[in-house]
JSON list of C-alpha atoms in Angstrom, two decimals:
[
{"chain": "A", "resi": 530, "resn": "MET", "atom": "CA", "xyz": [84.07, 46.78, 63.91]},
{"chain": "A", "resi": 531, "resn": "PRO", "atom": "CA", "xyz": [82.22, 50.04, 63.39]},
{"chain": "A", "resi": 532, "resn": "LEU", "atom": "CA", "xyz": [79.46, 48.12, 61.58]},
{"chain": "A", "resi": 533, "resn": "LYS", "atom": "CA", "xyz": [79.17, 45.74, 64.52]},
{"chain": "A", "resi": 534, "resn": "GLY", "atom": "CA", "xyz": [78.87, 48.69, 66.91]},
{"chain": "A", "resi": 535, "resn": "LEU", "atom": "CA", "xyz": [76.24, 50.30, 64.71]},
{"chain": "A", "resi": 536, "resn": "PHE", "atom": "CA", "xyz": [74.25, 47.06, 64.62]},
{"chain": "A", "resi": 537, "resn": "ALA", "atom": "CA", "xyz": [74.50, 46.67, 68.41]},
{"chain": "A", "resi": 538, "resn": "GLY", "atom": "CA", "xyz": [73.46, 50.29, 68.91]},
{"chain": "A", "resi": 539, "resn": "SER", "atom": "CA", "xyz": [70.44, 49.86, 66.61]},
{"chain": "A", "resi": 540, "resn": "ALA", "atom": "CA", "xyz": [69.41, 46.72, 68.46]},
{"chain": "A", "resi": 541, "resn": "MET", "atom": "CA", "xyz": [69.65, 48.58, 71.77]},
{"chain": "A", "resi": 542, "resn": "LEU", "atom": "CA", "xyz": [67.51, 51.46, 70.43]},
{"chain": "A", "resi": 543, "resn": "ALA", "atom": "CA", "xyz": [64.88, 49.02, 69.20]},
{"chain": "A", "resi": 544, "resn": "LEU", "atom": "CA", "xyz": [64.82, 47.34, 72.60]},
{"chain": "A", "resi": 545, "resn": "LEU", "atom": "CA", "xyz": [64.47, 50.66, 74.42]},
{"chain": "A", "resi": 546, "resn": "ALA", "atom": "CA", "xyz": [61.70, 51.80, 72.07]},
{"chain": "A", "resi": 547, "resn": "GLY", "atom": "CA", "xyz": [59.80, 48.61, 72.85]},
{"chain": "A", "resi": 548, "resn": "CYS", "atom": "CA", "xyz": [60.16, 49.24, 76.59]},
{"chain": "A", "resi": 549, "resn": "ALA", "atom": "CA", "xyz": [58.95, 52.82, 76.24]},
{"chain": "A", "resi": 550, "resn": "ALA", "atom": "CA", "xyz": [55.67, 51.61, 74.80]},
{"chain": "A", "resi": 551, "resn": "GLY", "atom": "CA", "xyz": [54.90, 49.89, 78.11]},
{"chain": "A", "resi": 552, "resn": "PRO", "atom": "CA", "xyz": [54.36, 46.27, 78.94]},
{"chain": "A", "resi": 553, "resn": "MET", "atom": "CA", "xyz": [51.90, 44.29, 76.86]},
{"chain": "A", "resi": 554, "resn": "GLU", "atom": "CA", "xyz": [49.77, 42.29, 79.22]},
{"chain": "A", "resi": 555, "resn": "GLN", "atom": "CA", "xyz": [48.50, 38.99, 77.96]},
{"chain": "A", "resi": 556, "resn": "GLY", "atom": "CA", "xyz": [44.74, 38.61, 78.13]},
{"chain": "A", "resi": 557, "resn": "GLU", "atom": "CA", "xyz": [44.15, 42.31, 78.77]},
{"chain": "A", "resi": 558, "resn": "GLN", "atom": "CA", "xyz": [40.71, 43.13, 77.43]},
{"chain": "A", "resi": 559, "resn": "VAL", "atom": "CA", "xyz": [39.24, 46.50, 76.63]},
{"chain": "A", "resi": 560, "resn": "ALA", "atom": "CA", "xyz": [35.90, 46.98, 78.32]},
{"chain": "A", "resi": 561, "resn": "GLN", "atom": "CA", "xyz": [33.20, 47.23, 75.69]},
{"chain": "A", "resi": 562, "resn": "THR", "atom": "CA", "xyz": [30.23, 49.51, 76.09]},
{"chain": "A", "resi": 563, "resn": "PRO", "atom": "CA", "xyz": [27.08, 47.43, 75.76]},
{"chain": "A", "resi": 564, "resn": "GLU", "atom": "CA", "xyz": [24.93, 48.30, 72.75]},
{"chain": "A", "resi": 565, "resn": "VAL", "atom": "CA", "xyz": [21.32, 47.42, 72.13]},
{"chain": "A", "resi": 566, "resn": "ASN", "atom": "CA", "xyz": [19.72, 47.83, 68.70]},
{"chain": "A", "resi": 567, "resn": "TYR", "atom": "CA", "xyz": [15.96, 48.25, 68.18]},
{"chain": "A", "resi": 568, "resn": "GLN", "atom": "CA", "xyz": [14.25, 48.43, 64.79]},
{"chain": "A", "resi": 569, "resn": "GLY", "atom": "CA", "xyz": [10.72, 48.85, 63.53]},
{"chain": "A", "resi": 570, "resn": "THR", "atom": "CA", "xyz": [8.52, 50.58, 60.98]},
{"chain": "A", "resi": 571, "resn": "LEU", "atom": "CA", "xyz": [6.22, 53.36, 62.15]},
{"chain": "A", "resi": 572, "resn": "PRO", "atom": "CA", "xyz": [3.06, 54.37, 60.29]},
{"chain": "A", "resi": 573, "resn": "CYS", "atom": "CA", "xyz": [3.23, 57.34, 57.92]},
{"chain": "A", "resi": 574, "resn": "ARG", "atom": "CA", "xyz": [0.32, 59.34, 56.46]},
{"chain": "A", "resi": 575, "resn": "ASN", "atom": "CA", "xyz": [2.05, 60.16, 53.17]},
{"chain": "A", "resi": 576, "resn": "CYS", "atom": "CA", "xyz": [4.26, 57.11, 52.70]},
{"chain": "A", "resi": 577, "resn": "ASP", "atom": "CA", "xyz": [4.56, 53.36, 53.18]},
{"chain": "A", "resi": 578, "resn": "GLY", "atom": "CA", "xyz": [6.17, 53.75, 56.62]},
{"chain": "A", "resi": 579, "resn": "ILE", "atom": "CA", "xyz": [9.11, 55.18, 58.50]},
{"chain": "A", "resi": 580, "resn": "ASP", "atom": "CA", "xyz": [11.89, 52.69, 59.19]},
{"chain": "A", "resi": 581, "resn": "LEU", "atom": "CA", "xyz": [13.40, 53.48, 62.56]},
{"chain": "A", "resi": 582, "resn": "ASP", "atom": "CA", "xyz": [16.74, 52.12, 63.74]},
{"chain": "A", "resi": 583, "resn": "VAL", "atom": "CA", "xyz": [17.82, 52.99, 67.30]},
{"chain": "A", "resi": 584, "resn": "VAL", "atom": "CA", "xyz": [21.13, 51.94, 68.86]},
{"chain": "A", "resi": 585, "resn": "MET", "atom": "CA", "xyz": [21.48, 52.66, 72.58]},
{"chain": "A", "resi": 586, "resn": "SER", "atom": "CA", "xyz": [24.96, 52.42, 74.11]},
{"chain": "A", "resi": 587, "resn": "GLY", "atom": "CA", "xyz": [25.68, 52.18, 77.81]},
{"chain": "A", "resi": 588, "resn": "GLU", "atom": "CA", "xyz": [23.66, 50.90, 80.72]},
{"chain": "A", "resi": 589, "resn": "GLU", "atom": "CA", "xyz": [20.98, 52.47, 82.88]},
{"chain": "A", "resi": 590, "resn": "THR", "atom": "CA", "xyz": [23.45, 52.71, 85.78]},
{"chain": "A", "resi": 591, "resn": "ASP", "atom": "CA", "xyz": [26.17, 54.46, 83.72]},
{"chain": "A", "resi": 592, "resn": "ALA", "atom": "CA", "xyz": [26.91, 58.16, 84.02]},
{"chain": "A", "resi": 593, "resn": "ALA", "atom": "CA", "xyz": [24.77, 60.34, 81.76]},
{"chain": "A", "resi": 594, "resn": "GLU", "atom": "CA", "xyz": [27.61, 61.05, 79.30]},
{"chain": "A", "resi": 595, "resn": "ALA", "atom": "CA", "xyz": [28.20, 57.30, 78.85]},
{"chain": "A", "resi": 596, "resn": "ARG", "atom": "CA", "xyz": [24.59, 56.66, 77.78]},
{"chain": "A", "resi": 597, "resn": "THR", "atom": "CA", "xyz": [24.51, 57.57, 74.08]},
{"chain": "A", "resi": 598, "resn": "PHE", "atom": "CA", "xyz": [22.29, 56.73, 71.14]},
{"chain": "A", "resi": 599, "resn": "THR", "atom": "CA", "xyz": [22.00, 56.96, 67.40]},
{"chain": "A", "resi": 600, "resn": "LEU", "atom": "CA", "xyz": [18.60, 57.16, 65.72]},
{"chain": "A", "resi": 601, "resn": "ASN", "atom": "CA", "xyz": [18.12, 56.80, 61.97]},
{"chain": "A", "resi": 602, "resn": "ALA", "atom": "CA", "xyz": [14.74, 57.33, 60.30]},
{"chain": "A", "resi": 603, "resn": "THR", "atom": "CA", "xyz": [14.12, 56.47, 56.64]},
{"chain": "A", "resi": 604, "resn": "TYR", "atom": "CA", "xyz": [10.90, 57.27, 54.78]},
{"chain": "A", "resi": 605, "resn": "ARG", "atom": "CA", "xyz": [9.56, 54.58, 52.45]},
{"chain": "A", "resi": 606, "resn": "ASN", "atom": "CA", "xyz": [8.09, 55.75, 49.14]},
{"chain": "A", "resi": 607, "resn": "HIS", "atom": "CA", "xyz": [7.36, 59.30, 50.32]},
{"chain": "A", "resi": 608, "resn": "PRO", "atom": "CA", "xyz": [6.18, 61.54, 47.43]},
{"chain": "A", "resi": 609, "resn": "GLN", "atom": "CA", "xyz": [8.56, 64.34, 48.46]},
{"chain": "A", "resi": 610, "resn": "ASN", "atom": "CA", "xyz": [11.48, 61.94, 49.01]},
{"chain": "A", "resi": 611, "resn": "PRO", "atom": "CA", "xyz": [12.75, 63.57, 52.24]},
{"chain": "A", "resi": 612, "resn": "PRO", "atom": "CA", "xyz": [16.31, 62.84, 53.32]},
{"chain": "A", "resi": 613, "resn": "ASP", "atom": "CA", "xyz": [16.99, 60.32, 56.06]},
{"chain": "A", "resi": 614, "resn": "GLU", "atom": "CA", "xyz": [17.01, 61.75, 59.56]},
{"chain": "A", "resi": 615, "resn": "ASN", "atom": "CA", "xyz": [20.07, 60.87, 61.63]},
{"chain": "A", "resi": 616, "resn": "TYR", "atom": "CA", "xyz": [20.47, 61.88, 65.26]},
{"chain": "A", "resi": 617, "resn": "THR", "atom": "CA", "xyz": [22.97, 61.22, 68.01]},
{"chain": "A", "resi": 618, "resn": "GLY", "atom": "CA", "xyz": [22.71, 62.23, 71.63]},
{"chain": "A", "resi": 619, "resn": "ASN", "atom": "CA", "xyz": [22.22, 60.95, 75.15]},
{"chain": "A", "resi": 620, "resn": "TRP", "atom": "CA", "xyz": [19.46, 58.95, 76.77]},
{"chain": "A", "resi": 621, "resn": "GLU", "atom": "CA", "xyz": [17.97, 59.09, 80.24]},
{"chain": "A", "resi": 622, "resn": "VAL", "atom": "CA", "xyz": [15.86, 56.67, 82.22]},
{"chain": "A", "resi": 623, "resn": "LEU", "atom": "CA", "xyz": [12.58, 58.09, 83.50]},
{"chain": "A", "resi": 624, "resn": "ASP", "atom": "CA", "xyz": [10.40, 56.32, 86.04]},
{"chain": "A", "resi": 625, "resn": "GLY", "atom": "CA", "xyz": [6.73, 55.83, 85.44]},
{"chain": "A", "resi": 626, "resn": "THR", "atom": "CA", "xyz": [3.91, 56.88, 83.20]},
{"chain": "A", "resi": 627, "resn": "PRO", "atom": "CA", "xyz": [0.54, 58.35, 84.23]},
{"chain": "A", "resi": 628, "resn": "SER", "atom": "CA", "xyz": [-1.03, 54.89, 83.98]},
{"chain": "A", "resi": 629, "resn": "ASP", "atom": "CA", "xyz": [1.91, 52.86, 85.40]},
{"chain": "A", "resi": 630, "resn": "PRO", "atom": "CA", "xyz": [4.18, 54.43, 88.03]},
{"chain": "A", "resi": 631, "resn": "ASP", "atom": "CA", "xyz": [6.55, 51.43, 87.80]},
{"chain": "A", "resi": 632, "resn": "ALA", "atom": "CA", "xyz": [7.08, 51.67, 84.03]},
{"chain": "A", "resi": 633, "resn": "THR", "atom": "CA", "xyz": [10.51, 52.40, 82.52]},
{"chain": "A", "resi": 634, "resn": "VAL", "atom": "CA", "xyz": [10.69, 55.16, 79.93]},
{"chain": "A", "resi": 635, "resn": "TYR", "atom": "CA", "xyz": [13.74, 56.10, 77.87]},
{"chain": "A", "resi": 636, "resn": "GLU", "atom": "CA", "xyz": [14.12, 59.74, 76.89]},
{"chain": "A", "resi": 637, "resn": "LEU", "atom": "CA", "xyz": [16.40, 60.20, 73.85]},
{"chain": "A", "resi": 638, "resn": "THR", "atom": "CA", "xyz": [17.64, 63.78, 73.52]},
{"chain": "A", "resi": 639, "resn": "PRO", "atom": "CA", "xyz": [19.54, 64.58, 70.32]},
{"chain": "A", "resi": 640, "resn": "ASN", "atom": "CA", "xyz": [22.58, 66.83, 70.25]},
{"chain": "A", "resi": 641, "resn": "GLY", "atom": "CA", "xyz": [21.71, 70.19, 68.68]},
{"chain": "A", "resi": 642, "resn": "ASP", "atom": "CA", "xyz": [18.41, 70.39, 66.82]},
{"chain": "A", "resi": 643, "resn": "GLY", "atom": "CA", "xyz": [15.99, 67.53, 66.74]},
{"chain": "A", "resi": 644, "resn": "GLN", "atom": "CA", "xyz": [12.97, 66.07, 68.41]},
{"chain": "A", "resi": 645, "resn": "VAL", "atom": "CA", "xyz": [13.19, 64.39, 71.82]},
{"chain": "A", "resi": 646, "resn": "TYR", "atom": "CA", "xyz": [11.90, 60.82, 71.62]},
{"chain": "A", "resi": 647, "resn": "TYR", "atom": "CA", "xyz": [10.22, 58.88, 74.42]},
{"chain": "A", "resi": 648, "resn": "PHE", "atom": "CA", "xyz": [10.06, 55.09, 74.42]},
{"chain": "A", "resi": 649, "resn": "LEU", "atom": "CA", "xyz": [8.22, 52.90, 76.90]},
{"chain": "A", "resi": 650, "resn": "ARG", "atom": "CA", "xyz": [9.98, 49.62, 77.63]},
{"chain": "A", "resi": 651, "resn": "ILE", "atom": "CA", "xyz": [7.26, 47.01, 77.13]},
{"chain": "A", "resi": 652, "resn": "ASP", "atom": "CA", "xyz": [9.71, 44.17, 77.86]},
{"chain": "A", "resi": 653, "resn": "PRO", "atom": "CA", "xyz": [13.46, 43.61, 77.29]},
{"chain": "A", "resi": 654, "resn": "GLN", "atom": "CA", "xyz": [12.76, 42.95, 73.59]},
{"chain": "A", "resi": 655, "resn": "THR", "atom": "CA", "xyz": [10.25, 45.73, 72.84]},
{"chain": "A", "resi": 656, "resn": "LEU", "atom": "CA", "xyz": [10.13, 49.53, 72.98]},
{"chain": "A", "resi": 657, "resn": "GLU", "atom": "CA", "xyz": [7.04, 51.58, 72.15]},
{"chain": "A", "resi": 658, "resn": "LEU", "atom": "CA", "xyz": [7.07, 55.21, 71.04]},
{"chain": "A", "resi": 659, "resn": "ILE", "atom": "CA", "xyz": [5.00, 57.35, 73.44]},
{"chain": "A", "resi": 660, "resn": "ASP", "atom": "CA", "xyz": [4.15, 61.04, 73.67]},
{"chain": "A", "resi": 661, "resn": "PRO", "atom": "CA", "xyz": [6.17, 63.65, 75.66]},
{"chain": "A", "resi": 662, "resn": "GLU", "atom": "CA", "xyz": [3.62, 63.42, 78.50]},
{"chain": "A", "resi": 663, "resn": "ARG", "atom": "CA", "xyz": [4.57, 59.72, 78.71]},
{"chain": "A", "resi": 664, "resn": "ARG", "atom": "CA", "xyz": [1.16, 58.57, 77.53]},
{"chain": "A", "resi": 665, "resn": "ARG", "atom": "CA", "xyz": [0.68, 55.71, 75.09]},
{"chain": "A", "resi": 666, "resn": "PHE", "atom": "CA", "xyz": [-0.96, 56.30, 71.73]},
{"chain": "A", "resi": 667, "resn": "GLU", "atom": "CA", "xyz": [-4.15, 54.43, 70.81]},
{"chain": "A", "resi": 668, "resn": "ASN", "atom": "CA", "xyz": [-2.35, 52.54, 68.05]},
{"chain": "A", "resi": 669, "resn": "GLY", "atom": "CA", "xyz": [0.63, 51.74, 70.29]},
{"chain": "A", "resi": 670, "resn": "GLU", "atom": "CA", "xyz": [1.15, 48.26, 68.80]},
{"chain": "A", "resi": 671, "resn": "MET", "atom": "CA", "xyz": [2.01, 49.96, 65.50]},
{"chain": "A", "resi": 672, "resn": "LEU", "atom": "CA", "xyz": [4.66, 52.12, 67.19]},
{"chain": "A", "resi": 673, "resn": "ARG", "atom": "CA", "xyz": [6.87, 49.34, 68.49]},
{"chain": "A", "resi": 674, "resn": "LEU", "atom": "CA", "xyz": [10.52, 48.60, 67.89]},
{"chain": "A", "resi": 675, "resn": "GLN", "atom": "CA", "xyz": [11.96, 45.12, 68.35]},
{"chain": "A", "resi": 676, "resn": "ARG", "atom": "CA", "xyz": [15.36, 44.35, 69.79]},
{"chain": "A", "resi": 677, "resn": "GLN", "atom": "CA", "xyz": [17.77, 42.90, 67.22]},
{"chain": "A", "resi": 678, "resn": "SER", "atom": "CA", "xyz": [20.18, 40.10, 68.08]}
]
């Protein structure tokens, strides 16, 4: 009989432990933060190009802390073989450029040290690197990143 009592007690503990974890709701889904990935190759004076990979998480309407990004830059065939640059931080939506007050500009500010990047949204599939004054460069077509599926 003591073995039976021990078994019953263990079963009761297991049942209570399962209850303490809380109910498991069927079909409960965790909200996913939307991510958009843009890639492109920028011109480079001393190399074959700079591969840029930008992942923006969150939506324009989210709180500032929910809008995050990662930016990875890799130099192709650079004679000094610099290390990849990897940044994380937050992004903001800025309205307008000097030539188009209705334009949408994304300002990517890295945590800690690092350059602030400005991208003009050409269309939902294309971002173009612009200067800090929100002006486009003459060779803007060469400074574009394309949205990845």
